[in-house]
Amino acid sequence: MKKAFITGITGQDGHYLSKLLLEKDYEVHGTIRRSSSINTGRIDPLISKYQNTKQLNLYYSDLLDSSSLNMLINKIQPDETYNLAAQSHVAVSFKNPIFTTQTGTLGPLSLLEAVRNSDKEIKYYQASSSEMYGGQMKGKLNEESLLNPKSPYAAAKVFAHHMTSIYRDSYSLFCSNGILFNHESPHRGETFVTRKITRAASRIKLGLQNKLTLGNLEASRDWGFAGDYVEAMWMMLQHDTPDDWVIATGETYTVRQFLEATFKKLDLNWEEYVQTSDKYLRPNEVEHLLGDPTKAKEELGWEPKTSFDSLVEMMVESDLNLAKREKVLVAEGLLEPTWENPTS
Ligand code: NAP
Ligand code: GDD
């Protein structure tokens, strides 16, 4: 049985990756952070399913606590390590630049050091990001494209990206960077724009919300499905040699187009409900992202399986079900109605 160590297992990708690896009979070890409210919601079904086996194991840790990372790598001796943990919200990285940078730079470096100092050969996956490109190029971005970070988040990702290649080249370690473009799902955090839209539109449909406030509607992103993208992470660590790969769909849509597609699925006219506010504008916007996944297709045999329309459909269906449950709780007086998520 292969062993995988995953940081950030409670996040969107952590959910899909741990599910994939458990289905492949891996023993999965993941780190969770102590929080005043329970943060394992996304993986609770997996925790229940595997509670009587030793296949899923969770540990308190933090990327800033290098001693716990060292201890865990030594104790678990994983075959594969997936570093998914990060303060992953770009807008928040401008508000909390030091935490974002420390987590995004010292975190991966501590983990790389733990891997380097281990007697066992451990493969390492780094969650790199299309944000590193900065979004000024109109053409398709590939592994050779210039990195031009525009936020503390992206700058930290560039550092970790380079350190991953430096450790690969300097110590002959099996370290790979997955340069993933935006990927979404029903498990996407509610403050990222796609999920903010599908959640709000579903609540509007059921009368639980009456408006949606957004920032820049003209930004465009290459949006794929997270379930497809975690397969690429695993494929990278099964490849003969370590390297860097772009994972994307090769199509880009604006926030406005995502809005239109979502509201249309619910027979609503988005213009009646959506307003914009400077509150959601960023100090330095990444305007346009479009990826070229040719290398991943040719070398890993990876291709996206989910279309833009199917992604929107999947997210709307899931959020409509969530809103229906919420409506029942509100009707029974078990939940206070809220009109718009104040932190979104
Ligand atoms: P996510 O849903 O925000 O999950 C982030 C995970 O990191 C959560 O488990 C979070 O724990 C954990 N975390 C945050 N700070 C930490 C710290 N200091 N120490 C330990 N754990 C910490 O992000 P995601 O969408 O799954 O993305 C996974 C990774 O891929 C991230 O590194 C992200 O930057 C990168 N990425 C994402 C995309 C995308 O479009 N989704 C694209 C490119 C790259 P809590 O649950 O306790 O908050
Ligand atoms: N979050 C958010 N909220 N974004 C908004 C809003 C809003 O109300 N209104 C417009 N946008 C625009 C943002 O300005 C940005 O141009 C675009 O929608 C996408 O924003 P997010 O969904 O927050 O994602 P992101 O592209 O900034 O970052 C995500 O993708 C990166 C990969 O390119 C994150 O998952 C990062 O962790 C990831 O690296």
XYZ file of N, CA and C and ligand atoms in Angstrom, residues 7-14 31-33 35 39 42 61-64 83-89 99 103 127-130 153 157 178-184 187-189 192 233, ligand 1:
183
model
N -0.680 18.074 2.651
C -0.962 19.268 3.456
C -2.151 19.967 2.788
N -2.999 20.600 3.606
C -4.178 21.267 3.025
C -5.265 20.289 2.639
N -5.368 19.175 3.378
C -6.352 18.131 3.037
C -7.792 18.615 3.256
N -7.972 19.659 4.091
C -9.337 20.142 4.351
C -9.837 21.098 3.274
N -8.984 21.457 2.312
C -9.392 22.392 1.260
C -10.110 21.686 0.117
N -10.480 22.476 -0.894
C -11.183 21.904 -2.063
C -10.365 20.771 -2.696
N -9.109 21.049 -3.044
C -8.297 20.041 -3.735
C -7.951 18.888 -2.806
N -7.769 19.201 -1.520
C -7.483 18.154 -0.538
C -8.609 17.131 -0.521
N -2.732 16.837 6.937
C -2.604 17.779 8.055
C -3.836 18.676 8.133
N -4.288 18.891 9.358
C -5.379 19.844 9.589
C -4.886 20.905 10.572
N -5.556 22.077 10.522
C -5.171 23.156 11.445
C -6.170 23.196 12.581
N -8.732 24.929 14.700
C -9.590 26.076 14.423
C -10.711 26.094 15.455
N -13.267 22.375 10.859
C -12.905 22.721 9.482
C -12.728 21.490 8.583
N -15.409 19.269 4.404
C -15.289 18.681 3.060
C -14.886 17.207 3.103
N -1.246 20.246 12.316
C 0.028 20.811 11.874
C -0.264 22.171 11.252
N 0.789 22.851 10.875
C 0.660 24.122 10.172
C 1.936 24.257 9.346
N 1.827 24.818 8.168
C 3.032 24.957 7.340
C 4.091 25.818 8.027
N 3.658 26.649 8.977
C 4.625 27.498 9.673
C 5.282 26.776 10.854
N 1.956 19.069 -1.509
C 1.862 20.297 -0.719
C 0.769 21.200 -1.283
N -0.448 21.030 -0.751
C -1.598 21.809 -1.224
C -1.902 22.994 -0.311
N -1.346 23.012 0.881
C -1.717 24.059 1.846
C -1.226 25.426 1.391
N -2.066 26.424 1.571
C -1.702 27.819 1.270
C -2.824 28.724 1.743
N -2.490 29.983 2.005
C -3.543 31.003 2.104
C -3.818 31.320 0.643
N -4.882 30.754 0.106
C -5.036 30.668 -1.349
C -5.898 31.781 -1.959
N -6.353 32.728 -1.148
C -7.218 33.786 -1.696
C -6.367 35.011 -2.073
N 1.437 36.847 6.511
C 1.021 35.453 6.730
C 1.024 34.681 5.403
N 3.535 31.552 4.816
C 2.968 30.223 4.538
C 3.399 29.723 3.160
N 1.953 22.771 -5.346
C 0.767 23.387 -5.966
C 1.126 24.782 -6.471
N 1.688 24.835 -7.675
C 1.967 26.131 -8.301
C 0.705 26.642 -8.974
N 0.777 27.894 -9.442
C -0.479 28.531 -9.867
C -0.311 29.407 -11.102
N -1.355 29.478 -11.890
C -1.371 30.371 -13.054
C -1.308 31.845 -12.647
N 0.345 36.755 -2.830
C 0.066 35.326 -3.053
C 0.907 34.794 -4.209
N 4.071 32.106 -4.450
C 3.992 30.901 -5.302
C 5.207 30.821 -6.235
N 3.009 21.525 -10.397
C 1.812 21.543 -11.233
C 1.348 22.981 -11.323
N 1.435 23.567 -12.541
C 0.998 24.969 -12.697
C -0.481 24.919 -13.080
N -1.317 24.931 -12.040
C -2.738 24.739 -12.284
C -3.449 26.071 -12.500
N -4.256 26.114 -13.550
C -5.143 27.252 -13.768
C -6.376 27.059 -12.876
N -7.209 28.074 -12.808
C -8.336 28.044 -11.853
C -9.155 26.761 -12.015
N -9.450 26.139 -10.884
C -10.325 24.971 -10.936
C -11.335 25.048 -9.802
N -12.541 24.692 -10.139
C -13.709 24.967 -9.309
C -14.489 23.676 -9.084
N -17.276 22.060 -4.083
C -16.517 22.207 -2.831
C -15.626 23.446 -2.836
N -15.741 24.296 -3.853
C -14.936 25.515 -3.917
C -15.301 26.419 -2.736
N -14.314 27.098 -2.175
C -14.578 28.046 -1.094
C -15.581 29.102 -1.550
N -14.573 32.547 -3.428
C -14.022 32.622 -4.787
C -15.183 32.914 -5.727
N -2.388 15.912 -10.791
C -1.360 15.937 -9.716
C -0.787 14.540 -9.528
P -8.252 25.967 -0.404
O -9.581 25.343 -0.620
O -8.168 27.375 0.020
O -7.460 25.049 0.658
C -6.261 25.479 1.243
C -5.844 24.487 2.313
O -4.644 24.979 2.937
C -6.858 24.312 3.434
O -6.833 22.957 3.862
C -6.312 25.211 4.540
O -6.710 24.829 5.822
C -4.836 24.957 4.355
N -3.969 25.977 4.959
C -4.026 27.320 4.835
N -3.029 27.913 5.513
C -2.322 26.911 6.095
C -1.182 26.856 6.934
N -0.537 27.964 7.330
N -0.738 25.647 7.326
C -1.366 24.511 6.950
N -2.460 24.491 6.184
C -2.934 25.677 5.743
O -7.360 25.838 -1.731
P -7.518 24.841 -2.980
O -8.396 25.484 -3.989
O -7.826 23.491 -2.481
O -6.044 24.899 -3.577
C -5.055 23.955 -3.156
C -3.681 24.515 -3.469
O -3.566 24.753 -4.885
C -3.358 25.854 -2.822
O -1.974 25.871 -2.542
C -3.668 26.879 -3.891
O -2.912 28.046 -3.694
C -3.242 26.119 -5.128
N -3.933 26.466 -6.373
C -5.281 26.474 -6.416
C -5.917 26.748 -7.621
C -7.424 26.760 -7.718
O -7.941 27.315 -8.701
N -8.139 26.137 -6.789
C -5.158 27.004 -8.769
C -3.765 26.971 -8.675
C -3.149 26.677 -7.471
P -8.139 25.323 6.455
O -9.184 24.427 5.844
O -7.945 25.115 7.898
O -8.305 26.762 6.053
